[in-house]
Coordinates of C-alpha atoms and ligand atoms in Angstrom, one line a residue:
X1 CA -21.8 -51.7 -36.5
X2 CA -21.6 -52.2 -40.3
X3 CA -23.8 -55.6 -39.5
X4 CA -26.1 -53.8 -37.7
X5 CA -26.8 -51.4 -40.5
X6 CA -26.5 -53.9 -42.8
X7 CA -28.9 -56.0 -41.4
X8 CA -31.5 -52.7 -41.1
X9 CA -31.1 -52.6 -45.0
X10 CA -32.0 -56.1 -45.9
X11 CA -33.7 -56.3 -48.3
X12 CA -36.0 -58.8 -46.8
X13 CA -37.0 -56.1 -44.3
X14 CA -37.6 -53.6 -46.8
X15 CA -40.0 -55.7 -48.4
X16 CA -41.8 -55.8 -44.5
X17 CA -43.4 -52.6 -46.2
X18 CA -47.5 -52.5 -46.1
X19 CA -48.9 -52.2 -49.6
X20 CA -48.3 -49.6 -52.4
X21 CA -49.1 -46.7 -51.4
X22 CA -48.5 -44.0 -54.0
X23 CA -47.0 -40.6 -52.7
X24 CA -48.8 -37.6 -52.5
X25 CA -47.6 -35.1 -54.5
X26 CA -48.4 -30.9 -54.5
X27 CA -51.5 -30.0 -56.3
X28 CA -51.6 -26.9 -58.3
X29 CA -50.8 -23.4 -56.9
X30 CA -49.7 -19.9 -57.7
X31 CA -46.1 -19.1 -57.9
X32 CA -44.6 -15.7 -56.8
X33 CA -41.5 -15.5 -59.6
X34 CA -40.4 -12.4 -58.3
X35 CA -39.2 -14.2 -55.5
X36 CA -37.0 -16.8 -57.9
X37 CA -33.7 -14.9 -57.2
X38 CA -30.4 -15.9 -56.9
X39 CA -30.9 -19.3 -60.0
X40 CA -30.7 -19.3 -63.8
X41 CA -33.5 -18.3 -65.2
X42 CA -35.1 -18.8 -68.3
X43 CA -36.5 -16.1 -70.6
X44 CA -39.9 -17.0 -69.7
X45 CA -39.4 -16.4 -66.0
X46 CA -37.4 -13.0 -66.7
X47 CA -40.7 -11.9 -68.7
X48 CA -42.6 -12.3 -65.0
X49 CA -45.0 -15.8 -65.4
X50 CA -47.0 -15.4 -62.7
X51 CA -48.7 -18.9 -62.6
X52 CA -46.8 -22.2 -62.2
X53 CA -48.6 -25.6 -62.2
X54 CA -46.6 -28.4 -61.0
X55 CA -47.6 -31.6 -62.3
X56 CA -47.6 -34.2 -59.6
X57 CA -43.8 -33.5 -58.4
X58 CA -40.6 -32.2 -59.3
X59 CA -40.6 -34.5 -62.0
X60 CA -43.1 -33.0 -64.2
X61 CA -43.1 -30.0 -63.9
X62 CA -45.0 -27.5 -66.5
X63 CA -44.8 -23.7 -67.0
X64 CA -47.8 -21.4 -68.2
X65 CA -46.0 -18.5 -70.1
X66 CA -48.5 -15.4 -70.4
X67 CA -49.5 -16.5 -73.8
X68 CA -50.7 -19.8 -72.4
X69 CA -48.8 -22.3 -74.1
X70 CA -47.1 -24.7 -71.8
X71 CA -43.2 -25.4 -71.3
X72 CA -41.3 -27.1 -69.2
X73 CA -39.4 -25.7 -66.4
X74 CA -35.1 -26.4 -65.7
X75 CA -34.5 -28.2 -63.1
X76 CA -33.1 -25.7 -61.1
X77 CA -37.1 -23.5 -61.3
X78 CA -38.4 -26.7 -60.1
X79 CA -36.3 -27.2 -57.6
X80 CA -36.8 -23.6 -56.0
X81 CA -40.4 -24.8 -56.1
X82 CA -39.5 -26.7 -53.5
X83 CA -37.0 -24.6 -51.6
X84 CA -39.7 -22.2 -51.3
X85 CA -42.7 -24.5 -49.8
X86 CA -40.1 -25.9 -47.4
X87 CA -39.5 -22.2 -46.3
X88 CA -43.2 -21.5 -46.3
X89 CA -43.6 -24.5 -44.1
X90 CA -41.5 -24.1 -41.6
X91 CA -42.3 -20.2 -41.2
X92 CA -46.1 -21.8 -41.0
X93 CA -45.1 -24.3 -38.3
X94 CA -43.4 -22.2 -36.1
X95 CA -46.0 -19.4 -35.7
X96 CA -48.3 -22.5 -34.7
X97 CA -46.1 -23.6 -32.4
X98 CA -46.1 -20.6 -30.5
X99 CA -50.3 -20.3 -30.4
X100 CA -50.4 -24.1 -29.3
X101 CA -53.2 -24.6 -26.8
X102 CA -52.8 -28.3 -26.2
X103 CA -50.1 -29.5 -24.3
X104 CA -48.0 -32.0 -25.6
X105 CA -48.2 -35.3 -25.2
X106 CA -46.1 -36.4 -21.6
X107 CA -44.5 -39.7 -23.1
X108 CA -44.7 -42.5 -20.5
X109 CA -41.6 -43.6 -18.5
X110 CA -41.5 -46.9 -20.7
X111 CA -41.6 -45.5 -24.2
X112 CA -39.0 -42.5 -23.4
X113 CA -36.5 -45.2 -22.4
X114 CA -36.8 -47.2 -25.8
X115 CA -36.7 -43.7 -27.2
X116 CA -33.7 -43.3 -25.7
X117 CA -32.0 -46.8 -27.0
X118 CA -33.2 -45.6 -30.5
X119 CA -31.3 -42.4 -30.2
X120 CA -28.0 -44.1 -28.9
X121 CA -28.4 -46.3 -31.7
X122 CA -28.5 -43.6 -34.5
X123 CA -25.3 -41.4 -32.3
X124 CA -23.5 -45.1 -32.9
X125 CA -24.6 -45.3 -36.5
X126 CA -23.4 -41.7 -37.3
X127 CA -20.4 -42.0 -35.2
X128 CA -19.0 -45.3 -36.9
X129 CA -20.1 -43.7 -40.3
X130 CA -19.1 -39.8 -40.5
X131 CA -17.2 -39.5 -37.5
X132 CA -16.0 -35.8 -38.4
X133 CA -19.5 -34.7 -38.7
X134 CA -20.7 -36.6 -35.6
X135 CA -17.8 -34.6 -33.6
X136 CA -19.5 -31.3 -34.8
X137 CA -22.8 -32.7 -33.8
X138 CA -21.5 -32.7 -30.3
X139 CA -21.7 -29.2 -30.1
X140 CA -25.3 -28.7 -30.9
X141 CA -27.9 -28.8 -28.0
X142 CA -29.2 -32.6 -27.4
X143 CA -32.2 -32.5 -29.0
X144 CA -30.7 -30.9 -32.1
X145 CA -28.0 -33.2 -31.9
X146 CA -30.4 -36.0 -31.8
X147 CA -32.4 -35.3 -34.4
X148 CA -29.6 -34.7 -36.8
X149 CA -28.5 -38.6 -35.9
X150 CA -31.7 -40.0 -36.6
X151 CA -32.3 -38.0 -40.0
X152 CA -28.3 -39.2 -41.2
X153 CA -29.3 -42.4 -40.3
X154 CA -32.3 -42.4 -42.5
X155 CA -30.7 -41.1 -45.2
X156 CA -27.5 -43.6 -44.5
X157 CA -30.2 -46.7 -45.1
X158 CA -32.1 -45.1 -48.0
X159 CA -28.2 -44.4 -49.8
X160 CA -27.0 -48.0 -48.5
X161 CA -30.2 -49.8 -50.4
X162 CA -28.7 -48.6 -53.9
X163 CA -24.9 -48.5 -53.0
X164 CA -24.4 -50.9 -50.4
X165 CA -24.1 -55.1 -50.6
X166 CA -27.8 -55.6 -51.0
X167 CA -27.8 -53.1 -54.2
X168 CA -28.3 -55.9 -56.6
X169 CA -31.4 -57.3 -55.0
X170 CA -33.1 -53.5 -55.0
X171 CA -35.7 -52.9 -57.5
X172 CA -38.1 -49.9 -57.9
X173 CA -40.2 -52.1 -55.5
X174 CA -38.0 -52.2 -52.7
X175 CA -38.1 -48.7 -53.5
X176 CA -42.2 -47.8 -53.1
X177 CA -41.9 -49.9 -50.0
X178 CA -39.3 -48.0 -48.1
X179 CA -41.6 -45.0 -49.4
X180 CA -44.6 -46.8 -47.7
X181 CA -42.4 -47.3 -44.7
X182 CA -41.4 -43.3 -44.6
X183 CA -44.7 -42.9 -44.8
X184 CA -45.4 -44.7 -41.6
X185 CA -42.6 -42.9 -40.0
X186 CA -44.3 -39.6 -40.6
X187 CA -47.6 -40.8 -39.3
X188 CA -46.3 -42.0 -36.4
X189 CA -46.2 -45.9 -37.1
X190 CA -42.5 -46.4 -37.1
X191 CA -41.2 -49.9 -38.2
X192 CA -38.2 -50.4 -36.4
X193 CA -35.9 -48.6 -33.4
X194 CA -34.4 -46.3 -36.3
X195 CA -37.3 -45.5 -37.9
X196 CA -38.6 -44.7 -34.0
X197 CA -35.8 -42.2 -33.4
X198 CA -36.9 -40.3 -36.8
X199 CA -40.5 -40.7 -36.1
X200 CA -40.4 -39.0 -32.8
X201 CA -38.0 -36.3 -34.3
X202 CA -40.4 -35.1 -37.1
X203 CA -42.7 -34.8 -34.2
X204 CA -40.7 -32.3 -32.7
X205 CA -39.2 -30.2 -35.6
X206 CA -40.5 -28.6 -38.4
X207 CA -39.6 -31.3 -40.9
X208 CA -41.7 -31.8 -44.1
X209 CA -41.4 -35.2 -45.5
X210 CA -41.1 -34.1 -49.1
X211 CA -37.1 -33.6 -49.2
X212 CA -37.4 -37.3 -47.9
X213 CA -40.0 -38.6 -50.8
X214 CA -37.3 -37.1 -53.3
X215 CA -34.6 -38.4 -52.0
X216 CA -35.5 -41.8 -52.6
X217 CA -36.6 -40.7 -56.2
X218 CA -33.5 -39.9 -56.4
X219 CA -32.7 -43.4 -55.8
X220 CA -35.0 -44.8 -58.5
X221 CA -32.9 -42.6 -60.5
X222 CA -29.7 -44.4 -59.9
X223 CA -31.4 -47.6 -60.5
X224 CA -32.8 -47.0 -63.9
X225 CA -30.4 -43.8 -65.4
X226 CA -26.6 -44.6 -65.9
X227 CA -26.1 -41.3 -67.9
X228 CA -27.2 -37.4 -67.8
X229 CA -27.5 -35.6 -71.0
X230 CA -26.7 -32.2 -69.4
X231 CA -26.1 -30.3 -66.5
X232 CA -30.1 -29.8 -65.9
X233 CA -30.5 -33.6 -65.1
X234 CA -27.4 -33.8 -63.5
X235 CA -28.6 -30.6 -61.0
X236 CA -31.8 -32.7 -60.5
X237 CA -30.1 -35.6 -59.5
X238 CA -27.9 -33.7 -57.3
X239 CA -31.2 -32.2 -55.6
X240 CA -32.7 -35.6 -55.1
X241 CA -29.8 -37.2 -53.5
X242 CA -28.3 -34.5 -51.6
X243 CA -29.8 -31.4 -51.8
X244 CA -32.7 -32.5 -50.1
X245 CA -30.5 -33.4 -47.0
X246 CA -30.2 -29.4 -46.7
X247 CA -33.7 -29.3 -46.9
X248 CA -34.0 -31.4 -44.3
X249 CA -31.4 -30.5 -41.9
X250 CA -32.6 -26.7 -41.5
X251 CA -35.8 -27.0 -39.7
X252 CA -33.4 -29.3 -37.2
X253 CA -30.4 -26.9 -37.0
X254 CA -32.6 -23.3 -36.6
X255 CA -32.2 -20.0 -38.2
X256 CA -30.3 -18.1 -35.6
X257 CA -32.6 -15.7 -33.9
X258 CA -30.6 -12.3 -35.3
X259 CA -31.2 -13.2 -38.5
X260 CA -32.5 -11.0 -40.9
X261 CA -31.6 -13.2 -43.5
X262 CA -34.8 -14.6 -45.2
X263 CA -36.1 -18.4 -44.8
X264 CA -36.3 -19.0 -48.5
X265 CA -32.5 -17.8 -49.0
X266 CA -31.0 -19.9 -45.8
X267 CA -32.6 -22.9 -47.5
X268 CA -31.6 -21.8 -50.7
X269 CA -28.1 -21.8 -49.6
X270 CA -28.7 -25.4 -47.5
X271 CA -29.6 -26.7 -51.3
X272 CA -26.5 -25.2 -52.8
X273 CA -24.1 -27.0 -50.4
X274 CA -25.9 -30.6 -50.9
X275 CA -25.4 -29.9 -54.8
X276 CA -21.8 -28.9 -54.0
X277 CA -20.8 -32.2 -51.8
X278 CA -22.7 -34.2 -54.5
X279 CA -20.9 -32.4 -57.9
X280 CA -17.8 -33.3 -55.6
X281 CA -18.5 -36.6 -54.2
X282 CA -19.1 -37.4 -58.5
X283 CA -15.9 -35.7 -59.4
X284 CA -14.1 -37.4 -56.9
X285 CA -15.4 -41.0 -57.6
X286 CA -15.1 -41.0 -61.6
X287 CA -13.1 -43.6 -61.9
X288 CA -14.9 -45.7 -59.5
X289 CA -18.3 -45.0 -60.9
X290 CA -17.1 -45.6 -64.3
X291 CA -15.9 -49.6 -63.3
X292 CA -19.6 -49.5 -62.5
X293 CA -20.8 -48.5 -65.8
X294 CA -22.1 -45.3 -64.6
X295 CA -21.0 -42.0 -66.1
X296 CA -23.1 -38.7 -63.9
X297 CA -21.1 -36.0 -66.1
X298 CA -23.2 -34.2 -68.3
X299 CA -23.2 -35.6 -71.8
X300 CA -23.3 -32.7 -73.9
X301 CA -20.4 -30.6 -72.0
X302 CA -17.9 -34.2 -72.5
X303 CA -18.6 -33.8 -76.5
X304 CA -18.2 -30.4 -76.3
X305 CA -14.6 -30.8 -74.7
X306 CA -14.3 -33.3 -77.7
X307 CA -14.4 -36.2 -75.0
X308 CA -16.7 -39.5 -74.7
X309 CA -17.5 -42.2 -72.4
X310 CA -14.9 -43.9 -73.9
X311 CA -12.8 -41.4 -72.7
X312 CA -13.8 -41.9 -69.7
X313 CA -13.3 -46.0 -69.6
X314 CA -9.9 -45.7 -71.2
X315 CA -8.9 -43.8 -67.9
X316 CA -6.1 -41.2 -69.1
X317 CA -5.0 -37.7 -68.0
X318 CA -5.2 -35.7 -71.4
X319 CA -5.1 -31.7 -71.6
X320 CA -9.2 -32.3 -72.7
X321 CA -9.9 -33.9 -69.6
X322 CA -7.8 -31.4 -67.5
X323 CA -9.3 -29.0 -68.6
X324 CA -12.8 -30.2 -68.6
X325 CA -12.1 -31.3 -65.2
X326 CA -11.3 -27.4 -64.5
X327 CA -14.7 -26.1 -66.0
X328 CA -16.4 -29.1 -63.3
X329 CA -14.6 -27.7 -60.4
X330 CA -15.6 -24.2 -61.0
X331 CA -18.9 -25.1 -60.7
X332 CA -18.8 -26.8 -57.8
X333 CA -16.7 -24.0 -55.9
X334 CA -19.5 -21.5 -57.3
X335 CA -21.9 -23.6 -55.4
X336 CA -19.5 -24.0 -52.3
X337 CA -19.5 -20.3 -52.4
X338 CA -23.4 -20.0 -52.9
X339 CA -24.1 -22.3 -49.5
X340 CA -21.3 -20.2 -47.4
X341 CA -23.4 -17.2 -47.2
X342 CA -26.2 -19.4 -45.4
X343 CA -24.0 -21.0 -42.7
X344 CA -23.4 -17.9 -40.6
X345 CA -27.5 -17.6 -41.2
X346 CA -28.2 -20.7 -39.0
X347 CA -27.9 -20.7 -35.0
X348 CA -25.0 -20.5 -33.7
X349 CA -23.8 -23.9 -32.0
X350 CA -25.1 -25.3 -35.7
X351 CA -22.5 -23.2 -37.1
X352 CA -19.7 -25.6 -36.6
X353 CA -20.7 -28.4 -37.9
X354 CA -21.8 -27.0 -41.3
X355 CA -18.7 -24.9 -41.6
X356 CA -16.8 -28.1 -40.6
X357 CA -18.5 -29.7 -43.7
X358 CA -18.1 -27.6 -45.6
X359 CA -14.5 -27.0 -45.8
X360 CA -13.6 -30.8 -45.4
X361 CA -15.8 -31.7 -48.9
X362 CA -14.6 -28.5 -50.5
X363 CA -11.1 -29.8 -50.3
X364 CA -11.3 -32.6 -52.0
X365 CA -11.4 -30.2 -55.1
X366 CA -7.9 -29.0 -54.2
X367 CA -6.6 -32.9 -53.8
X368 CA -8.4 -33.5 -57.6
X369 CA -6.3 -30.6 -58.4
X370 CA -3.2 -31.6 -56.6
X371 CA -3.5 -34.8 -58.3
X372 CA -3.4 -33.6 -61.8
X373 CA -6.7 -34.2 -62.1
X374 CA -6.6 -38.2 -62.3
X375 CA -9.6 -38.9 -60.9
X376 CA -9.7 -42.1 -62.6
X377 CA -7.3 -44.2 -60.9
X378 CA -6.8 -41.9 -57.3
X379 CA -8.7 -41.1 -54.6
X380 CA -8.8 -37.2 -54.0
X381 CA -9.2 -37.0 -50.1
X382 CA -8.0 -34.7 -47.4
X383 CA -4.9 -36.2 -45.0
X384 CA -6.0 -35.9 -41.4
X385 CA -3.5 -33.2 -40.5
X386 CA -5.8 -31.1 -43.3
X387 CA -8.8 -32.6 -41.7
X388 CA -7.5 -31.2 -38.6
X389 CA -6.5 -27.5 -39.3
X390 CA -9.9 -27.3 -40.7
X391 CA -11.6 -28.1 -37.6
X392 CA -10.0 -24.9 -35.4
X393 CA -10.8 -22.7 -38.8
X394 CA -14.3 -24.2 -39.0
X395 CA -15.1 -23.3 -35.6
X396 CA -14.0 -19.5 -35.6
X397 CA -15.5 -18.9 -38.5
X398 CA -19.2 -20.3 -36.7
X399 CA -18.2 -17.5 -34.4
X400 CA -19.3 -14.7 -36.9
X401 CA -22.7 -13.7 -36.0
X402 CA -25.4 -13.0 -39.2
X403 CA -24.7 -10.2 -41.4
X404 CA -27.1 -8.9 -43.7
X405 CA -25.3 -10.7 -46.9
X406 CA -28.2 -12.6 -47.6
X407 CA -31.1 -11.1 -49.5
X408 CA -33.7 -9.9 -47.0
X409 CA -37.2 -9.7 -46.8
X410 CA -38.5 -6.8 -48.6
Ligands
LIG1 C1 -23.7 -30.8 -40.7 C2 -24.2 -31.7 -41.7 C3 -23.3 -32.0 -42.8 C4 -25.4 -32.2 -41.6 C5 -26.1 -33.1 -42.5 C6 -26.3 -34.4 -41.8 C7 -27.0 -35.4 -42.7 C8 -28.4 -35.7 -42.4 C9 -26.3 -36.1 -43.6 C10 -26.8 -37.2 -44.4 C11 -25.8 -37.6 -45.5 C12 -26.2 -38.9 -46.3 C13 -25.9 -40.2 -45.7 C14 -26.9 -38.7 -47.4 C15 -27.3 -39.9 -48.3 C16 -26.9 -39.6 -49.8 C17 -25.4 -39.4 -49.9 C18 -24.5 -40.5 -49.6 C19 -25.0 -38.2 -50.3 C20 -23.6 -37.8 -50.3 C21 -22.9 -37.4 -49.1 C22 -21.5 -37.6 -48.9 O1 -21.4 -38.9 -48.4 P1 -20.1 -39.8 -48.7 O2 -18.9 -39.0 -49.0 O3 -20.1 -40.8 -47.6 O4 -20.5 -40.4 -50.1 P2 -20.5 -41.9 -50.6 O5 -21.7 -42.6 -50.1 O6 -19.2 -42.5 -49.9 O7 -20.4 -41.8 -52.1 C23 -23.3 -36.4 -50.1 C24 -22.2 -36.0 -51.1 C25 -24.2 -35.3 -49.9 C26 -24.5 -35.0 -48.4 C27 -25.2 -33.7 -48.3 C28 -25.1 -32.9 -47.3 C29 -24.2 -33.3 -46.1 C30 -25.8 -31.6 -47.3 C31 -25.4 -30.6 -46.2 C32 -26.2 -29.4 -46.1 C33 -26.6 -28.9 -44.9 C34 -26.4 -29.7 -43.7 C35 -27.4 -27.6 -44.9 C36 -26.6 -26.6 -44.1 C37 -27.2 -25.3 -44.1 C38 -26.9 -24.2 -44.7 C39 -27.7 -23.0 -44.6 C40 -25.7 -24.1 -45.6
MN2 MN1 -23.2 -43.0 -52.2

């Protein structure tokens, strides 16, 4: 299986691609900052701005203050940006849905059959690759199920062009042609089986394809940024890399019918737990990432613990880096804790898999701990019996229906 996915991220096939064709980006439009709960805001929001212009993407973003002078927005505001338009969207979508006229399109006996092979492809795929999270899947109905394959698989082939055997040979090119090649996949033009599988599912679900544009910004950002000078690029990165997989794995998973939870906070919460995994997954790997030159911990908060990369390279449990290390973890439970409101939000046979999630990435935190925080030369991970009490616990807790913990529409 490993061959076959390596062989789907060649770059040789990524450069298959059609042409540059630059993404397109949100144009100006009013923003409703009354609705920007929940995140840090800066003074200028507090004081109510009422008009936010965003420049092209998340990227550039620019703030009008009442006084008209310009400023830029953190991370975080820009991010909600998108949290919200993704909410907006799908709320959008699904009122259509129900006035369709048309019928949709019967697929001929032929094509649902090749359908069907790129499906069991993705299943294998997610199977060989996360098989904790692919036995949570299992609970879901098919075509949730399904859809959730194909959409890991994507984002298992856009990770494995910057951190799998072919990384050396990406460049930002590569890059703008798997964005060509999304592209395609969202018009209905898929390249290969894979791509098929996630073609037909944004067809079915409520899936916009900017969470999948910035994720591979996010990958342009691993190929030309080795360090983050605070926690506001690190948060951005986070977004782009894994963040966006919440975005895009609400529309699949559904907002459980008793909900009176509103969209923008269930994806809200979806956001927090991709930044949590990912502040883990970097607290986890320090070590590793550091014999690769890379540092993702915020620059200003190591010198302010009196540390340095050096630090870092030299590899050696000090009280500084404990307790710097303790400061990291809080924030990453903080965002653990943000997400857990969301999950009992989302339908119920979703539930699971999430919660399952959840609580297996959250312990790696405990094994950093348990390991006296050397993250430099051990691997924090959870033992299967661990793995395996979580499950049972995972499960009864996806038995709690919604509550009204979330803030609701007013
Ligand atoms: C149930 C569930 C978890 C669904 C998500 C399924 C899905 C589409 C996963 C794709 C994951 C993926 C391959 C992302 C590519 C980028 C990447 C590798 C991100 C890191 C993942 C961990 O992978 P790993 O430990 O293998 O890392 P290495 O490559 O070995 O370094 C990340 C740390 C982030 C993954 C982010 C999520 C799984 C976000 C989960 C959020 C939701 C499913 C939203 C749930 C909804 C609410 C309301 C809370
Ligand atoms: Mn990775």
């Amino acid at each position: 299986m490993s061959v076959a996915l390596l062989w789907v991220v060649s770059p040789c096939e990524v450069s298959n691609g059609t042409g540059f064709l630059d993404s397109v980006r949100e144009g100006n439009r009013v923003f409703d900052s009354s609705r920007h709960r929940n995140l840090v805001c800066n003074e200028r929001i507090k004081r109510g701005v009422k008009q936010r212009w965003n420049f092209g993407s998340v990227r550039s973003a620019m703030v009008a203050t009442p006084t008209g002078e310009m400023a830029t927005m953190t991370s975080e505001q820009k991010v909600y940006d998108v949290v919200l338009k993704q909410a907006a969207l799908v709320k959008r979508q699904l009122r259509s849905t129900d006035d369709l006229e048309v019928k949709p399109e019967i697929p001929l006996p032929g094509n649902l059959s090749l359908l069907s092979e790129a499906y069991d492809r993705c299943s294998e795929v997610c199977a060989e690759y996360a098989k904790t999270f692919y036995l949570g899947t299992m609970l879901m109905t098919p075509e949730r199920r399904r859809a959730i394959w194909a959409i890991y698989v994507w984002c298992r082939r856009t990770d494995e062009l910057v951190d799998g055997p072919n990384a050396s040979h990406i460049t930002p090119q590569a890059l703008d042609r798997w964005e060509d090649r999304l592209e395609d996949v969202f018009s209905g033009r898929p390249f290969d089986m894979l791509d098929a599988a996630l073609s037909d599912t944004v067809s079915q679900f409520p899936v916009d394809i900017q969470p999948f544009r910035d994720m591979i910004e996010g990958m342009r950002m691993d190929l030309r940024k080795s360090r983050y000078r605070n926690f506001d690029e690190l948060y951005l990165y986070c977004y782009y890399v894994a963040g966006t997989v919440g975005l895009m794995s609400v529309p699949i998973m559904g907002i459980a019918p008793d909900s009176k939870a509103t969209t923008e906070s269930v994806y809200n919460a979806a956001l927090a737990l991709g930044i949590a995994n990912q502040l883990t997954n970097i607290l986890r790997d320090v070590g590793e990432d550091a014999r690769r030159g890379r540092v993702y911990l915020p620059q200003d908060e190591l010198a302010q613990a009196g540390l340095s990369d050096n630090d870092i390279f030299a590899g050696k449990v000090t009280d500084k880096w404990r307790s710097f290390m303790k400061k990291q973890i809080q924030r990453a439970r903080k965002f653990f804790d943000e997400a857990e409101e969301g999950v009992t939000q989302l339908s119920s046979a979703s539930r699971w898999p999430v919660w399952a999630s959840l609580l297996l990435y959250r312990q790696i935190l405990d094994e950093i701990e348990a390991n006296d925080y050397n993250n430099f030369t051990r691997r924090a991970y959870v033992s299967k019996p661990k793995k395996l009490i979580s499950l049972p616990i995972a499960y009864a807790k996806s038995l709690v229906p919604p509550t009204r913990t979330l803030v609701t529409s007013s």
